[in-house]
Short mmCIF file of C-alpha atoms and ligand atoms in Angstrom, two decimals:
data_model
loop_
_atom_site.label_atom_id
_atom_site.label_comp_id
_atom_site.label_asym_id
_atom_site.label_seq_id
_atom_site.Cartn_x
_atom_site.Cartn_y
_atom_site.Cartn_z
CA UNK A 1 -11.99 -19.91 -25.42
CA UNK A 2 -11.48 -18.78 -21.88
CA UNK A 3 -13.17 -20.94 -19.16
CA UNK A 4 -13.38 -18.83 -15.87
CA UNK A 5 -11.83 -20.63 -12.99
CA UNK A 6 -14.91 -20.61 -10.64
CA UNK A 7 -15.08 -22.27 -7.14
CA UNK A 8 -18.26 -23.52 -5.49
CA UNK A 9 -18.97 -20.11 -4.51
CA UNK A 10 -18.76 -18.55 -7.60
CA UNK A 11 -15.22 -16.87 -7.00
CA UNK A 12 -13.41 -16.26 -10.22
CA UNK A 13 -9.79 -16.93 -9.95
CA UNK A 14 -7.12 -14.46 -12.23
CA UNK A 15 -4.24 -13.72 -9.67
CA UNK A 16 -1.60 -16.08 -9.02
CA UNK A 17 1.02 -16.07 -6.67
CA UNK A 18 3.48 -17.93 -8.17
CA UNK A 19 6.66 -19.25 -5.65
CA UNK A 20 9.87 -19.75 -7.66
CA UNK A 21 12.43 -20.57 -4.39
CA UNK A 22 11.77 -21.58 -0.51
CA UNK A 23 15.38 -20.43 -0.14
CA UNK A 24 15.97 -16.69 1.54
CA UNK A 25 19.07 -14.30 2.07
CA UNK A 26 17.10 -13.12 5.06
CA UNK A 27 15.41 -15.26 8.21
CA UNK A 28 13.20 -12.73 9.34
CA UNK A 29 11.45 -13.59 13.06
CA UNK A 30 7.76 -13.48 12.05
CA UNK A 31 8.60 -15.44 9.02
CA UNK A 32 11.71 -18.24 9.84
CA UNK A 33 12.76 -19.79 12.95
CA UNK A 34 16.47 -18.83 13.94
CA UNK A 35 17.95 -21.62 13.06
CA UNK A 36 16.56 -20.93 9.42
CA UNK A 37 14.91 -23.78 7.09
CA UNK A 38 15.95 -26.96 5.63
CA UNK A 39 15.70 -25.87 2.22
CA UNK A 40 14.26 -27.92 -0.98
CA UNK A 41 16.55 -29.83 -3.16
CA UNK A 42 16.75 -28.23 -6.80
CA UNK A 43 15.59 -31.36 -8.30
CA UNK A 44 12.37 -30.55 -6.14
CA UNK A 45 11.32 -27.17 -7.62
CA UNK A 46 9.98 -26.71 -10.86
CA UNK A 47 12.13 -25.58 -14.16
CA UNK A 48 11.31 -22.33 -15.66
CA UNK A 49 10.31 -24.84 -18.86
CA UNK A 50 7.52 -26.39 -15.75
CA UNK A 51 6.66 -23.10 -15.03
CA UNK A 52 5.98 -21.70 -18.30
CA UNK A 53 3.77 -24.69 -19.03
CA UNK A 54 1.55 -24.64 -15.98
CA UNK A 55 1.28 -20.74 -16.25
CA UNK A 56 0.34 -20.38 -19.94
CA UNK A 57 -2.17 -23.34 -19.31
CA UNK A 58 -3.92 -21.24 -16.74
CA UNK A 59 -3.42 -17.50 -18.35
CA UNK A 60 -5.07 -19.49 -21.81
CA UNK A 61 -7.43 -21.47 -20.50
CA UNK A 62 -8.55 -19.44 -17.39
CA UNK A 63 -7.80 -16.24 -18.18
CA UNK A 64 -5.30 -15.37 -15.40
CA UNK A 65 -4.74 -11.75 -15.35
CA UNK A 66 -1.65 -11.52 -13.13
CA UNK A 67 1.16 -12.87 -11.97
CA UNK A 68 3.05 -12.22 -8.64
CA UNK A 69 6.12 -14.18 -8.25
CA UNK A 70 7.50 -14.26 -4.81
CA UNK A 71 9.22 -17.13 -2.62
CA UNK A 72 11.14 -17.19 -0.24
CA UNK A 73 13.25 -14.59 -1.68
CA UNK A 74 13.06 -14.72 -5.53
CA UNK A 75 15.89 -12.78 -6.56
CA UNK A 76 18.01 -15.71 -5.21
CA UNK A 77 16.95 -17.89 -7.83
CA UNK A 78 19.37 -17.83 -10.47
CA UNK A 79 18.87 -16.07 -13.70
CA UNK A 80 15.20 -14.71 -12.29
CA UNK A 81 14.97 -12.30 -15.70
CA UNK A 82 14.99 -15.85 -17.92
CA UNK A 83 11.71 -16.22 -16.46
CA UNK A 84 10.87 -13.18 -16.00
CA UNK A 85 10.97 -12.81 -19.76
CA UNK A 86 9.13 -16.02 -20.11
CA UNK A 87 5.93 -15.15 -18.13
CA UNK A 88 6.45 -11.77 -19.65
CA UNK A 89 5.40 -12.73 -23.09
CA UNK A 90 1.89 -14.31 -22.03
CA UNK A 91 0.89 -10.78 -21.52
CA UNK A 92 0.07 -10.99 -17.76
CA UNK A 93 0.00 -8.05 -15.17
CA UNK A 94 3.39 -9.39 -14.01
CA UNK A 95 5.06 -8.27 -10.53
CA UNK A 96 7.12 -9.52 -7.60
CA UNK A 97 7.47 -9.08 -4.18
CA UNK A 98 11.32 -8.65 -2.65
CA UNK A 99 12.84 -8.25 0.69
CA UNK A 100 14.58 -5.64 -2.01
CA UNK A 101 18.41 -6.69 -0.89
CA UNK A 102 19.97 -7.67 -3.78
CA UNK A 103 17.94 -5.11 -6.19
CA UNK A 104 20.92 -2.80 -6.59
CA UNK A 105 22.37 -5.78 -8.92
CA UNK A 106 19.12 -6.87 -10.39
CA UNK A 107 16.63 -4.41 -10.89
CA UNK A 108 17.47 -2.98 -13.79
CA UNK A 109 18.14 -6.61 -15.79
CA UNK A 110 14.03 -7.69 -14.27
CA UNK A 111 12.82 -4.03 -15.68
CA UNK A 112 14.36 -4.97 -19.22
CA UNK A 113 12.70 -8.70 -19.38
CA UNK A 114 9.60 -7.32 -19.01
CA UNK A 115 8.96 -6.73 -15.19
CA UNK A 116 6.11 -4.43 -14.82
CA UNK A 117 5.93 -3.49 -10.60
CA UNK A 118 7.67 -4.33 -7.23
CA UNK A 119 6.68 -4.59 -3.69
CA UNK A 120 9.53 -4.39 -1.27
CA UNK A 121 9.28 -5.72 2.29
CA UNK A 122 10.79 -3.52 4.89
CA UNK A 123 9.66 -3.63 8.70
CA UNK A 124 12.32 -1.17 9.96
CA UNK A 125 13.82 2.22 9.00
CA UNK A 126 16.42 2.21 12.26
CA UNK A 127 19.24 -0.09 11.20
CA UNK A 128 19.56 -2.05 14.21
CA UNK A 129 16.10 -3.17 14.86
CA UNK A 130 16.02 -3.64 11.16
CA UNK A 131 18.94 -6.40 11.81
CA UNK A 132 17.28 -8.36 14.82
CA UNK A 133 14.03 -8.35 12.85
CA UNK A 134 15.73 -9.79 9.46
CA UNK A 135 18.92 -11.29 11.23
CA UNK A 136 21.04 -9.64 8.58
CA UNK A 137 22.42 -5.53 8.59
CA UNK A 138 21.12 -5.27 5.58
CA UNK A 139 18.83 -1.98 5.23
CA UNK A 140 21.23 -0.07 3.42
CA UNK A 141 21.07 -2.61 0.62
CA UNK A 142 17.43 -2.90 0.98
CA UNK A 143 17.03 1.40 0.87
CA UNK A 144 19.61 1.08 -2.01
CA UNK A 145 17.42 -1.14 -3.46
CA UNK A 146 14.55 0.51 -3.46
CA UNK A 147 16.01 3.68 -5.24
CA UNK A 148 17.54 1.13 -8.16
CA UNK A 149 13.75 -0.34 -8.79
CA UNK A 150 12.59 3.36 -8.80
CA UNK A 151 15.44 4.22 -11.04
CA UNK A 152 14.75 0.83 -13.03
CA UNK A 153 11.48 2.45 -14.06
CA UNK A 154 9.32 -0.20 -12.08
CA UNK A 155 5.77 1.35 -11.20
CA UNK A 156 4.63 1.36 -8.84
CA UNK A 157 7.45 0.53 -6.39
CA UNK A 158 5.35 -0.37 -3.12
CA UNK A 159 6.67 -0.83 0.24
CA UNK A 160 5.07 -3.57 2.33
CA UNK A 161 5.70 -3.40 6.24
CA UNK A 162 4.01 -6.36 8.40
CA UNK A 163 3.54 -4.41 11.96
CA UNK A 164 3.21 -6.37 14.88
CA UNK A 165 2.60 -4.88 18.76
CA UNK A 166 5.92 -4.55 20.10
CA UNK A 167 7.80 -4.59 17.34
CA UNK A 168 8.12 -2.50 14.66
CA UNK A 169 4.62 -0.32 15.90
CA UNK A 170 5.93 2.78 17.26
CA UNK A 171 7.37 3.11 13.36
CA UNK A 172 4.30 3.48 11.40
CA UNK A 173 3.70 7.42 11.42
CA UNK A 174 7.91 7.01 10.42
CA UNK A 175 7.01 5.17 7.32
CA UNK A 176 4.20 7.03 6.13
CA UNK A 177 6.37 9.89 6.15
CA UNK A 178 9.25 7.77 4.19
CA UNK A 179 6.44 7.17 1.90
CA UNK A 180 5.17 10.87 1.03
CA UNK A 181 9.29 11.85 0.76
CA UNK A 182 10.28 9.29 -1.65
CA UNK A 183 6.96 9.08 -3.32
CA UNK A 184 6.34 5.44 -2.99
CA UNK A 185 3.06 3.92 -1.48
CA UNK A 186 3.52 2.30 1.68
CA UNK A 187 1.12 -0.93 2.37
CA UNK A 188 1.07 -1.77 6.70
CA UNK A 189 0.07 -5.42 6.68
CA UNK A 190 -1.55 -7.26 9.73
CA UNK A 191 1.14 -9.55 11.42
CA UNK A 192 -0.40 -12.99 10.46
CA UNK A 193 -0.06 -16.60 12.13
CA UNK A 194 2.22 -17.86 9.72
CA UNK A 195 5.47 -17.79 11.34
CA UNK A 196 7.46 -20.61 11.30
CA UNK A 197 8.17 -20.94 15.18
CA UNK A 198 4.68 -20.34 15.76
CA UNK A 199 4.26 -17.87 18.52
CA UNK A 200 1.81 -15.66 16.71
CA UNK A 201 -0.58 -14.69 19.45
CA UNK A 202 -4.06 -12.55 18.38
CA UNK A 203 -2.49 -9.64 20.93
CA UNK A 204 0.70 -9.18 18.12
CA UNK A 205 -1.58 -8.04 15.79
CA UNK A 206 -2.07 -4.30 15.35
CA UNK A 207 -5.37 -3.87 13.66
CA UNK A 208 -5.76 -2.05 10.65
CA UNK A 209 -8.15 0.62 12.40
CA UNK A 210 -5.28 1.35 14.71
CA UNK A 211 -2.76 1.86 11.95
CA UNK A 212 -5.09 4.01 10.35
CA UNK A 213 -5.95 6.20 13.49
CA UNK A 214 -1.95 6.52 14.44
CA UNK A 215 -1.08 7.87 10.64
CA UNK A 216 -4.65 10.36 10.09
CA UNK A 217 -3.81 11.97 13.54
CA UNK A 218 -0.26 13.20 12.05
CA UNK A 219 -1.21 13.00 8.27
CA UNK A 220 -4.91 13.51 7.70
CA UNK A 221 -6.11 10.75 5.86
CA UNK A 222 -9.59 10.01 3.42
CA UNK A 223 -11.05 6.35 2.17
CA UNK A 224 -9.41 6.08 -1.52
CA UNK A 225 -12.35 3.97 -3.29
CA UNK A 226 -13.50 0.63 -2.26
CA UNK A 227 -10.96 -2.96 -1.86
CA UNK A 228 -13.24 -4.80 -4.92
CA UNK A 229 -11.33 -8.15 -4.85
CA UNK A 230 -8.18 -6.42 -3.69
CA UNK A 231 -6.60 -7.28 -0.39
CA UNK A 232 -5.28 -3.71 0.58
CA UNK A 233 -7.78 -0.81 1.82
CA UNK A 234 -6.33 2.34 -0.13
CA UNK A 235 -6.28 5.26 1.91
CA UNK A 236 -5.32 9.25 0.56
CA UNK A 237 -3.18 11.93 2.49
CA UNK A 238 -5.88 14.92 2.56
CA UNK A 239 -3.11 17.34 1.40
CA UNK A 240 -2.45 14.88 -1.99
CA UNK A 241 1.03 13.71 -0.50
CA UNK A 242 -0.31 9.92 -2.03
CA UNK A 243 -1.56 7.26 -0.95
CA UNK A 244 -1.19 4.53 2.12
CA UNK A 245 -2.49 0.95 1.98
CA UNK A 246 -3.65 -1.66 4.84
CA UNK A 247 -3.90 -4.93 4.95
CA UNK A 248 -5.98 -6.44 7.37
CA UNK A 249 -5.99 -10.45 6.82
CA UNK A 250 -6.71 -10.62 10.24
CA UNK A 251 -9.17 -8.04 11.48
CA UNK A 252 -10.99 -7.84 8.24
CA UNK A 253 -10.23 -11.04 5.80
CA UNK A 254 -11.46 -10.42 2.17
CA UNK A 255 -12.35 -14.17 1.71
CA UNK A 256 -15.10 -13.69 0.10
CA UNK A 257 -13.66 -11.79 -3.01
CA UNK A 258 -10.60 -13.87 -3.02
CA UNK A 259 -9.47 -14.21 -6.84
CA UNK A 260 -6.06 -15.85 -5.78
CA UNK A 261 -4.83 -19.38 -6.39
CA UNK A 262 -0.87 -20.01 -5.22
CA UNK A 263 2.10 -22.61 -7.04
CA UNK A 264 4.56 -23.36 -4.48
CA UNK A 265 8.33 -23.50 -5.56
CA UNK A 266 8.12 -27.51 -5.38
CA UNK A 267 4.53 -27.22 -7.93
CA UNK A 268 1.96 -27.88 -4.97
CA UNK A 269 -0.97 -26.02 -5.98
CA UNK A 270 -2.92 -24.28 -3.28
CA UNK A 271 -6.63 -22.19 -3.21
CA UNK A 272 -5.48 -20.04 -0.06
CA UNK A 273 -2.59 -18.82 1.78
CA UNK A 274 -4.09 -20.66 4.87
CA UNK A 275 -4.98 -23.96 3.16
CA UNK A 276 -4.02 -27.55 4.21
CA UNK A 277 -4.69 -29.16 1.03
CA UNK A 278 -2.04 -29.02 -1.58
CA UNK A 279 -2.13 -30.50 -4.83
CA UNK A 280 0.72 -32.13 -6.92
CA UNK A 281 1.03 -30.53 -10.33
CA UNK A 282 5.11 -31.32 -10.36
CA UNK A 283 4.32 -35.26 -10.05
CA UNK A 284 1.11 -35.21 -12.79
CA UNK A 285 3.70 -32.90 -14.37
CA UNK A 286 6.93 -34.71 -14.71
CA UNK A 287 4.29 -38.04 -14.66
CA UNK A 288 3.79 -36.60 -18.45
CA UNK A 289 0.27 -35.65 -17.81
CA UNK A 290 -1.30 -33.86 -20.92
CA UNK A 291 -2.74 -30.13 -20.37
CA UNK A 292 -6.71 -31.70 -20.29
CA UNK A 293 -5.15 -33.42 -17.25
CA UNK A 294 -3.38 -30.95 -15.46
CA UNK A 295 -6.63 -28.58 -15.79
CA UNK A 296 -8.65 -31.25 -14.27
CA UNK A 297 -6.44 -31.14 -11.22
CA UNK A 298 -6.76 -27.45 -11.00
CA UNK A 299 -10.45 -27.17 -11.32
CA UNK A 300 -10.96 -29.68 -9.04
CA UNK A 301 -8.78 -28.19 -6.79
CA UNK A 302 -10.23 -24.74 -7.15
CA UNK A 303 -13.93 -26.12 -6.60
CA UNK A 304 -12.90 -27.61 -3.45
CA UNK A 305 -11.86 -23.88 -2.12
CA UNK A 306 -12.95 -23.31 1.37
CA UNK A 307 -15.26 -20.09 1.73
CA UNK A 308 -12.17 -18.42 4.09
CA UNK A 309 -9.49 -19.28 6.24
CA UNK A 310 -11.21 -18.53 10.03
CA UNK A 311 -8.29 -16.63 11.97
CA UNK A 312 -9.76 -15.95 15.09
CA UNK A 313 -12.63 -18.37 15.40
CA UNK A 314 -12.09 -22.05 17.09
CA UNK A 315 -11.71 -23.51 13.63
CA UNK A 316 -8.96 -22.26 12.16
CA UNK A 317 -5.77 -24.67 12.16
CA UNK A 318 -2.37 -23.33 11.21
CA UNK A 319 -1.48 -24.78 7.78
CA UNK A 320 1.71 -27.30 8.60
CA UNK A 321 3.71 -24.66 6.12
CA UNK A 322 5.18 -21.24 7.26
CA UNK A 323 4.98 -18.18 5.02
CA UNK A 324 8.77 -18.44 3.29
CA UNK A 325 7.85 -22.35 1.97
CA UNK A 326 3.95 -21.47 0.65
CA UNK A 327 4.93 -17.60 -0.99
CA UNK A 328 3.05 -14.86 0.57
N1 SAM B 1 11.13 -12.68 0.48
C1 SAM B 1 10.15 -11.86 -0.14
C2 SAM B 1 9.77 -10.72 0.78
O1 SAM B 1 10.12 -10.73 1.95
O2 SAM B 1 9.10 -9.82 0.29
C3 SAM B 1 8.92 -12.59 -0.63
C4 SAM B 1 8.35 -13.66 0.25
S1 SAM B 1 7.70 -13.08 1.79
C5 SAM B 1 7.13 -14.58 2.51
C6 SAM B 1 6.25 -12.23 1.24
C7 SAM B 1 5.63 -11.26 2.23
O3 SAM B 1 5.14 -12.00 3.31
C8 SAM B 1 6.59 -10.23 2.77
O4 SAM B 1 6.03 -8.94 2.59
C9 SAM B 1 6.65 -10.58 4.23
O5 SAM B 1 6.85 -9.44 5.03
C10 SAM B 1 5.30 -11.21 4.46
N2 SAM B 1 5.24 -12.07 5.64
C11 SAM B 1 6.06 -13.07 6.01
N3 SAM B 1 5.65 -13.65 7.16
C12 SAM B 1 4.52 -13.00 7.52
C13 SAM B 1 3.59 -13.13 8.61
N4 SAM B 1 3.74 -14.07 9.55
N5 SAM B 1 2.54 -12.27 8.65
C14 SAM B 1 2.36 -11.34 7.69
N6 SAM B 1 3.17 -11.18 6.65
C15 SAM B 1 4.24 -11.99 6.57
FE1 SF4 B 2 12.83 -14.20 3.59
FE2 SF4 B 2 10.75 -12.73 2.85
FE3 SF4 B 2 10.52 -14.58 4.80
FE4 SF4 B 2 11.93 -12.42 5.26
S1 SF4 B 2 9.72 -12.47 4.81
S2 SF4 B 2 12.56 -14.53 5.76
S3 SF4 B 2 12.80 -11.97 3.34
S4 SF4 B 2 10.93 -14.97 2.68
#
């Protein structure tokens, strides 16, 4: 019998964003410091074996609909479409987000274990800006990429671009139109403080209005049905060119439909992207902790969710973790 993972304010959890590496190809500004991370010993992150435990104990006891996995960069973990494969079989809603580099090589071995869709990150369509924003001339490999997981028969393929002022904004009519040529939706996501050398400042954000007024004035847009306990607003081209997606942690958080709980690469399980508390399911884990007392970590965790993370009121504290070492 299913149990719904409820917090105390009635949230039910079924998404989870599941972390399988803190390690990246890519050091991208808004998301490492230049002098990139000290990484996580192997012995520190969980086993695909750890992983398939913890995840069929929540998709069988909680009913957990879906599964993202994401990192740091996943596809540098080796032999990602074992696991794949593995979380595969428990019948999930299974995707994974990619800075999309390597996807040439891999895309086609993740569609065959069972890989269902793909969200590619990519900030930049010029080459060069592309390189100081990733530190890496990589954007060939990442457009390459993006036609091999098209190709691979992954759908949707999604493109996610976080826009901050000053950036990357003077590109967003660019990639709508890269969107309605190569047919892919393209999701602008508000630049959030969760970058490692922590200079996020409120004025880098470009609000999802703003995004929204800069594409309908060139590409007429209409409201695509309401968020529910999504996290992007879906927007339609008027002329049926497909869709465009926002979203706005900052300006608008969707806290209060938040269905998401997070597994770190190193098995610290977290109720929010935002969240100080972490919980150590690798040490009750590898402790030999049976599944009644695993669960009772989770719930307890999970009842203890905070109603929403704050950004932009006095309250809100960084979490000590930057985006590549928590999985966004
Ligand atoms: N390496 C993969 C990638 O880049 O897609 C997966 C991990 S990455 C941390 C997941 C997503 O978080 C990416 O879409 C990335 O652009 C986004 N991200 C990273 N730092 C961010 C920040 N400070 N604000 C908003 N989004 C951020
Ligand atoms: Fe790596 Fe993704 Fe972070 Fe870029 S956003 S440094 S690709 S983890």
């Amino acid at each position: 019998m299913v149990t719904p993972l409820l917090d105390g304010f009635g949230r039910r959890h079924t998404d989870l964003r599941l972390s399988v590496t803190d390690r990246c190809n890519f050091r991208c500004t808004y998301c490492m410091p230049a002098e990139g991370m000290q990484f996580r010993p192997r012995s520190e992150l969980l086993t695909y074996e750890e992983i398939e435990r913890l995840t069929r104990l929540l998709v069988e006891r909680y009913g957990i609909t879906s599964i993202r996995l994401t990192g740091g960069e996943p596809t540098v973990r080796a032999h990602l479409p074992v696991l794949v494969a593995k979380l595969a079989r428990l019948g999930v809603d299974l995707a994974l987000t990619t800075n999309g580099a390597t996807l040439g090589l891999v895309a086609g071995d993740l569609a065959d274990a069972g890989l269902q869709r793909i969200n590619i990150s990519l900030d930049s369509l010029r080459r060069d800006r592309f390189a100081e924003i990733t530190r890496r001339d990589g954007l060939a490999d990442v457009l390459a990429g993006i036609d091999a997981a098209v190709a691979a028969g992954l759908s949707p393929v999604k493109i996610n671009c976080v826009v901050a002022a000053g950036v990357n904004d003077d590109e967003v009519v660019d990639f709508a139109a890269f969107g309605r040529e190569r047919g892919v939706t393209v999701r602008f996501i508000e630049f959030m403080p969760l970058d490692a050398d922590g200079g996020w400042r409120p004025a880098d954000v470009v609000s999802a209005e703003q995004i929204v007024e800069r594409i309908d004035a060139v590409f007429p847009l209409e409201e695509a049905g309401g968020r529910g306990s999504a996290p992007a607003e879906r927007w339609r081209y008027r002329d049926g060119a497909g869709e465009v997606g926002i979203i706005p942690t900052v300006t608008k958080a969707f806290c209060s439909t938040c269905d998401r709980i997070r597994l770190t690469a190193d098995g610290q399980f977290r109720t929010c992207l935002f969240a100080h508390d972490e919980y150590d399911l690798r040490g009750a884990l590898r402790g030999g902790a049976d599944d009644d007392a695993l669960a009772q970590i989770i719930e307890g965790a999970v009842t203890a969710k905070w109603a929403g993370h704050g950004i932009g009121t006095e309250q809100f504290i960084r979490p000590p973790r930057s985006m590549s070492q928590i999985g966004g």
